[in-house]
Short mmCIF file of C-alpha atoms and ligand atoms in Angstrom, two decimals:
data_model
loop_
_atom_site.label_atom_id
_atom_site.label_comp_id
_atom_site.label_asym_id
_atom_site.label_seq_id
_atom_site.Cartn_x
_atom_site.Cartn_y
_atom_site.Cartn_z
CA MET S 7 106.93 71.23 94.24
CA ASN S 8 110.22 69.55 94.77
CA ILE S 9 111.22 70.92 98.19
CA LYS S 10 114.88 69.87 98.07
CA GLY S 11 117.89 71.18 96.16
CA ASN S 12 116.56 74.65 95.29
CA THR S 13 118.08 78.10 95.58
CA ILE S 14 115.42 80.17 97.32
CA LEU S 15 114.96 83.88 98.03
CA VAL S 16 112.65 84.51 101.01
CA THR S 17 111.59 88.15 101.43
CA GLY S 18 111.15 89.04 105.10
CA GLY S 19 112.67 85.65 105.89
CA ALA S 20 114.40 86.52 109.17
CA SER S 21 111.30 86.58 111.40
CA GLY S 22 107.71 85.40 111.66
CA ILE S 23 106.28 83.23 108.91
CA GLY S 24 109.25 84.09 106.66
CA TYR S 25 111.62 82.66 109.28
CA GLN S 26 109.56 79.47 109.29
CA PHE S 27 109.91 79.22 105.50
CA SER S 28 113.67 79.87 105.72
CA LYS S 29 114.22 77.28 108.45
CA LYS S 30 112.03 74.60 106.89
CA PHE S 31 113.59 74.99 103.45
CA TYR S 32 117.08 75.13 105.01
CA ASN S 33 116.41 71.85 106.84
CA ASN S 34 115.41 70.30 103.50
CA ASP S 35 118.78 70.90 101.83
CA ASN S 36 118.12 74.12 99.98
CA GLN S 37 120.36 77.17 99.54
CA ILE S 38 118.54 80.05 101.25
CA ILE S 39 118.86 83.79 100.62
CA VAL S 40 116.93 86.07 102.97
CA CYS S 41 116.18 89.74 102.69
CA GLY S 42 114.76 92.07 105.31
CA ARG S 43 114.99 95.67 106.48
CA ASN S 44 116.27 95.06 109.98
CA THR S 45 119.99 94.17 109.97
CA GLU S 46 119.90 92.92 113.58
CA LYS S 47 117.35 90.27 112.62
CA LEU S 48 119.49 89.26 109.63
CA THR S 49 122.58 88.96 111.84
CA THR S 50 120.69 86.80 114.34
CA LEU S 51 119.53 84.54 111.51
CA GLU S 52 123.10 84.20 110.19
CA ALA S 53 124.29 83.28 113.69
CA GLU S 54 121.72 80.47 113.86
CA PHE S 55 122.23 79.30 110.25
CA PRO S 56 125.70 80.33 109.00
CA GLU S 57 124.97 78.92 105.54
CA ILE S 58 122.00 81.22 105.00
CA ILE S 59 122.87 84.26 102.87
CA THR S 60 121.34 87.55 103.97
CA LYS S 61 120.92 90.85 102.17
CA GLN S 62 119.48 94.02 103.60
CA CYS S 63 116.67 95.36 101.38
CA ASP S 64 113.58 97.45 101.98
CA VAL S 65 111.07 96.12 99.46
CA THR S 66 108.94 99.26 99.81
CA HIS S 67 111.05 100.86 97.07
CA ALA S 68 111.06 99.73 93.42
CA ASP S 69 114.75 100.63 92.97
CA GLU S 70 115.74 98.45 95.95
CA ARG S 71 113.67 95.57 94.56
CA VAL S 72 115.42 95.77 91.18
CA ALA S 73 118.82 96.02 92.91
CA LEU S 74 118.00 92.91 94.97
CA PHE S 75 116.87 91.01 91.86
CA GLU S 76 120.11 91.91 90.09
CA TRP S 77 122.26 91.05 93.11
CA VAL S 78 120.58 87.67 93.62
CA THR S 79 120.69 86.64 89.96
CA THR S 80 124.31 87.78 89.59
CA HIS S 81 125.64 86.04 92.71
CA TYR S 82 123.21 83.08 92.80
CA PRO S 83 122.28 82.48 89.13
CA ASP S 84 120.74 79.11 90.03
CA VAL S 85 117.97 80.85 92.00
CA ASN S 86 114.75 79.04 91.11
CA VAL S 87 112.30 79.87 93.92
CA ILE S 88 111.04 83.12 95.42
CA VAL S 89 108.82 83.35 98.49
CA ASN S 90 107.06 86.74 98.41
CA ASN S 91 106.44 86.86 102.14
CA ALA S 92 107.42 90.36 103.41
CA GLY S 93 104.34 92.17 104.65
CA ILE S 94 103.00 94.70 107.11
CA GLN S 95 99.55 95.30 108.59
CA ASN S 96 98.10 98.66 109.64
CA ARG S 97 94.81 99.08 111.47
CA PHE S 98 93.20 102.48 111.11
CA ASN S 99 89.96 104.43 110.90
CA LEU S 100 88.97 105.48 107.36
CA LEU S 101 86.99 108.43 108.77
CA THR S 102 90.01 110.01 110.46
CA ALA S 103 92.91 108.95 108.17
CA ASP S 104 94.64 111.94 106.54
CA ALA S 105 94.75 110.92 102.87
CA LYS S 106 95.91 114.43 101.89
CA ASN S 107 99.06 114.73 103.98
CA ASP S 108 99.70 111.14 105.04
CA TRP S 109 99.24 109.30 101.75
CA GLU S 110 102.90 108.25 101.49
CA SER S 111 102.57 106.54 104.82
CA LEU S 112 99.09 105.09 104.16
CA LYS S 113 100.14 103.55 100.85
CA THR S 114 103.19 101.77 102.30
CA GLU S 115 101.07 98.64 102.78
CA ILE S 116 100.31 98.67 99.04
CA ASP S 117 104.03 99.14 98.22
CA ILE S 118 105.21 96.28 100.44
CA ASN S 119 102.35 93.77 100.33
CA PHE S 120 101.24 94.17 96.72
CA ASP S 121 103.68 96.14 94.55
CA ALA S 122 106.73 94.19 95.75
CA THR S 123 104.98 90.85 95.21
CA VAL S 124 103.95 91.83 91.67
CA GLN S 125 107.32 93.30 90.69
CA PHE S 126 109.32 90.34 92.05
CA SER S 127 106.88 87.89 90.43
CA ILE S 128 107.43 89.50 87.02
CA LEU S 129 111.21 89.91 87.40
CA PHE S 130 111.82 86.39 88.69
CA GLY S 131 109.07 84.83 86.54
CA GLN S 132 110.84 86.05 83.39
CA TYR S 133 114.25 85.02 84.75
CA PHE S 134 112.98 81.53 85.65
CA ALA S 135 111.33 81.12 82.23
CA LYS S 136 114.73 81.53 80.56
CA SER S 137 116.22 78.56 82.43
CA ASN S 138 115.46 74.89 82.03
CA ASN S 139 115.17 74.32 85.77
CA GLU S 140 111.89 73.68 87.55
CA ALA S 141 110.98 76.89 89.39
CA SER S 142 108.37 78.16 91.87
CA ILE S 143 106.85 81.46 92.93
CA ILE S 144 105.22 81.27 96.35
CA ASN S 145 103.04 84.29 97.18
CA VAL S 146 101.77 84.78 100.73
CA SER S 147 98.25 86.21 100.83
CA SER S 148 95.87 85.87 103.82
CA GLY S 149 92.49 84.53 104.90
CA LEU S 150 91.60 88.25 104.96
CA ALA S 151 91.84 88.22 101.15
CA PHE S 152 88.47 86.43 101.18
CA SER S 153 86.72 88.08 104.16
CA PRO S 154 88.36 91.46 104.87
CA MET S 155 89.11 92.58 108.40
CA ALA S 156 87.49 96.01 108.07
CA ILE S 157 89.77 97.62 110.68
CA ALA S 158 92.74 96.79 108.39
CA PRO S 159 91.14 97.95 105.13
CA ILE S 160 94.20 98.50 102.94
CA TYR S 161 95.93 95.38 104.28
CA SER S 162 92.92 93.20 103.46
CA ALA S 163 92.63 94.75 99.98
CA THR S 164 96.32 94.15 99.24
CA LYS S 165 95.90 90.49 100.14
CA ALA S 166 92.82 90.13 97.90
CA ALA S 167 94.93 91.70 95.13
CA VAL S 168 97.84 89.31 95.80
CA SER S 169 95.40 86.39 95.60
CA SER S 170 93.93 87.58 92.29
CA PHE S 171 97.34 88.40 90.81
CA SER S 172 98.71 84.99 91.79
CA THR S 173 95.89 83.26 89.91
CA SER S 174 96.60 85.29 86.76
CA LEU S 175 100.33 84.65 87.18
CA ARG S 176 99.72 80.90 87.50
CA HIS S 177 97.72 80.82 84.28
CA GLN S 178 100.23 82.93 82.33
CA LEU S 179 103.12 80.75 83.52
CA SER S 180 101.25 77.48 83.09
CA GLU S 181 103.16 76.58 79.94
CA THR S 182 106.55 77.40 81.47
CA ASN S 183 108.70 75.54 83.98
CA THR S 184 107.39 77.72 86.87
CA ASN S 185 104.74 76.70 89.40
CA VAL S 186 102.81 79.36 91.29
CA TYR S 187 101.50 78.76 94.79
CA GLU S 188 99.33 80.98 96.97
CA VAL S 189 99.92 80.41 100.68
CA ILE S 190 96.95 81.65 102.70
CA PRO S 191 97.72 82.02 106.42
CA PRO S 192 94.96 82.44 108.99
CA ALA S 193 95.97 84.37 112.14
CA VAL S 194 99.43 83.02 113.04
CA ASN S 195 101.33 83.90 116.22
CA THR S 196 103.90 86.39 114.86
CA ASP S 197 104.68 90.09 115.32
CA LEU S 198 102.50 91.15 112.36
CA GLY S 199 100.99 94.57 113.07
CA GLY S 200 103.10 94.90 116.23
CA LYS S 201 104.04 92.63 119.12
CA GLY S 202 101.14 90.98 120.95
CA ILE S 203 98.40 91.49 118.36
CA HIS S 204 98.61 87.95 116.95
CA THR S 205 99.45 85.92 120.06
CA PHE S 206 96.06 84.18 119.77
CA GLY S 207 97.06 82.86 116.34
CA ALA S 208 98.17 79.43 115.16
CA ASP S 209 101.50 77.99 116.21
CA PRO S 210 103.98 78.99 113.43
CA THR S 211 105.64 75.55 113.33
CA ASP S 212 102.33 73.65 113.01
CA PHE S 213 101.30 76.14 110.35
CA ILE S 214 104.44 75.76 108.24
CA ASN S 215 104.40 71.95 108.48
CA GLU S 216 100.94 71.83 106.91
CA ILE S 217 101.86 74.45 104.30
CA PHE S 218 104.79 72.29 103.22
CA GLU S 219 102.48 69.30 102.80
CA GLY S 220 100.45 71.49 100.43
CA LEU S 221 103.59 72.48 98.48
CA VAL S 222 104.65 68.85 98.15
CA GLN S 223 101.16 67.98 96.89
CA ASP S 224 101.31 70.87 94.37
CA LYS S 225 98.15 72.55 95.70
CA HIS S 226 97.60 75.95 94.12
CA HIS S 227 95.88 77.54 97.14
CA ILE S 228 97.29 76.38 100.46
CA GLY S 229 95.31 77.36 103.53
CA TYR S 230 95.43 76.32 107.18
CA GLY S 231 92.64 76.12 109.77
CA SER S 232 90.14 78.95 109.33
CA SER S 233 91.71 80.19 106.09
CA LYS S 234 91.18 76.73 104.57
CA GLU S 235 87.51 76.95 105.58
CA ARG S 236 87.18 80.36 103.90
CA LEU S 237 88.19 78.84 100.56
CA THR S 238 84.89 76.94 100.42
CA MET S 239 82.50 79.50 101.98
CA THR S 240 79.74 81.29 100.08
CA LYS S 241 79.91 85.07 99.60
CA GLU S 242 77.17 85.46 102.26
CA GLU S 243 79.13 83.37 104.76
CA LEU S 244 82.30 85.38 104.08
CA ASP S 245 80.38 88.66 104.54
CA GLN S 246 79.13 87.35 107.89
CA VAL S 247 82.71 86.60 109.01
CA THR S 248 83.70 90.18 108.10
CA SER S 249 80.71 91.60 109.96
CA ASP S 250 81.39 89.53 113.10
CA MET S 251 85.07 90.53 113.09
CA TYR S 252 84.19 94.19 112.67
CA GLN S 253 81.69 94.18 115.55
CA GLN S 254 84.31 92.55 117.74
CA LEU S 255 87.18 94.88 116.80
CA LYS S 256 85.69 98.23 115.74
CA ASP S 257 86.47 99.94 119.05
CA THR S 258 90.19 99.16 118.71
CA ILE S 259 90.82 101.74 115.94
N1 NAP B 11 100.69 86.40 111.14
C1 NAP B 11 99.49 86.37 110.60
O1 NAP B 11 98.49 86.27 111.32
C2 NAP B 11 99.32 86.44 109.10
C3 NAP B 11 98.06 86.14 108.58
C4 NAP B 11 97.88 86.22 107.20
C5 NAP B 11 98.94 86.57 106.37
N2 NAP B 11 100.15 86.87 106.91
C6 NAP B 11 101.21 87.28 106.01
O2 NAP B 11 102.39 86.56 106.26
C7 NAP B 11 103.53 87.35 105.85
C8 NAP B 11 104.53 87.38 106.98
O3 NAP B 11 103.95 88.05 108.08
P1 NAP B 11 104.31 87.68 109.59
O4 NAP B 11 103.05 87.30 110.25
O5 NAP B 11 105.45 86.78 109.63
O6 NAP B 11 104.68 89.14 110.14
P2 NAP B 11 106.01 89.63 110.89
O7 NAP B 11 106.31 88.72 112.03
O8 NAP B 11 105.76 91.07 111.17
O9 NAP B 11 107.14 89.47 109.80
C9 NAP B 11 107.12 90.28 108.64
C10 NAP B 11 108.44 90.11 107.93
O10 NAP B 11 108.40 90.92 106.75
C11 NAP B 11 109.58 91.72 106.72
N3 NAP B 11 109.28 93.01 106.08
C12 NAP B 11 108.26 93.85 106.34
N4 NAP B 11 108.36 94.94 105.58
C13 NAP B 11 109.48 94.79 104.83
C14 NAP B 11 110.10 95.59 103.86
N5 NAP B 11 109.63 96.79 103.51
N6 NAP B 11 111.23 95.14 103.28
C15 NAP B 11 111.76 93.94 103.62
N7 NAP B 11 111.20 93.13 104.55
C16 NAP B 11 110.07 93.56 105.15
C17 NAP B 11 109.98 91.91 108.17
O11 NAP B 11 111.36 92.15 108.24
P3 NAP B 11 111.94 93.51 108.89
O12 NAP B 11 111.50 93.52 110.31
O13 NAP B 11 113.39 93.40 108.67
O14 NAP B 11 111.29 94.63 108.10
C18 NAP B 11 109.62 90.56 108.78
O15 NAP B 11 110.68 89.65 108.63
C19 NAP B 11 102.97 88.72 105.49
O16 NAP B 11 102.83 88.84 104.11
C20 NAP B 11 101.62 88.73 106.16
O17 NAP B 11 100.71 89.60 105.55
C21 NAP B 11 100.37 86.80 108.25
#
């Protein structure tokens, strides 16, 4: 990927890993557009980087996604990169979850992590295909796509789905001007799942620096640390990772 001179939409780009994408791309001479739900975070980002464009959008909802797509392509028609980064993680017990009355809330992870990634990939993939510019779709999955963290069952499944979808997307777009990258974070020190849960994770700056090396080298699947290791493990080894994690964490849900 050419990491300079692009017009880039980063979903959830005002904090966490998304912020790292926004800052790193900004520092490499790209025009950055960031969406998020929380307007305070967007205002703070604008204060730090006045040239970054922000737009409030809750990607849970299909109508807000379409409205964002139309707003971005109308005001920034040169857009040629999307980073599908926005995500949430819920940890819960499948034996006590209320799938009758609480389904709307339970399925929010599917809406944000998977549906939004798929819908934006299709909308922007078709838009990019109509232009002559080189374009990229960067989808953020997780090491948990390969060995699920059983206490976050829907989260892990959405990330496996994002990984699978990104592979299909890459093949279908292989004869177009659009490259597809899957970024696969291990645990990174962000607020994912709530403050304090991921403080043991990798340093976000070290993480993003290595991810950018992968983008420059046009790697299709870009891992870091333990998530890179998971890309080459056997199914039995991955199952063992899941089992060890579950034994360690099962009393927390
Ligand atoms: N940190 C890790 O250990 C880790 C590991 C593997 C994969 N990942 C993936 O990396 C991505 C970023 O996560 P993170 O660790 O940076 O978590 P984070 O610190 O919680 O940041 C998540 C970002 O997504 C945005 N977001 C969430 N729901 C949204 C919605 N409905 N609409 C618009 N924006 C929304 C948030 O913005 P608002 O606050 O404005 O909603 C926030 O900027 C996620 O896809 C996550 O699954 C993270």
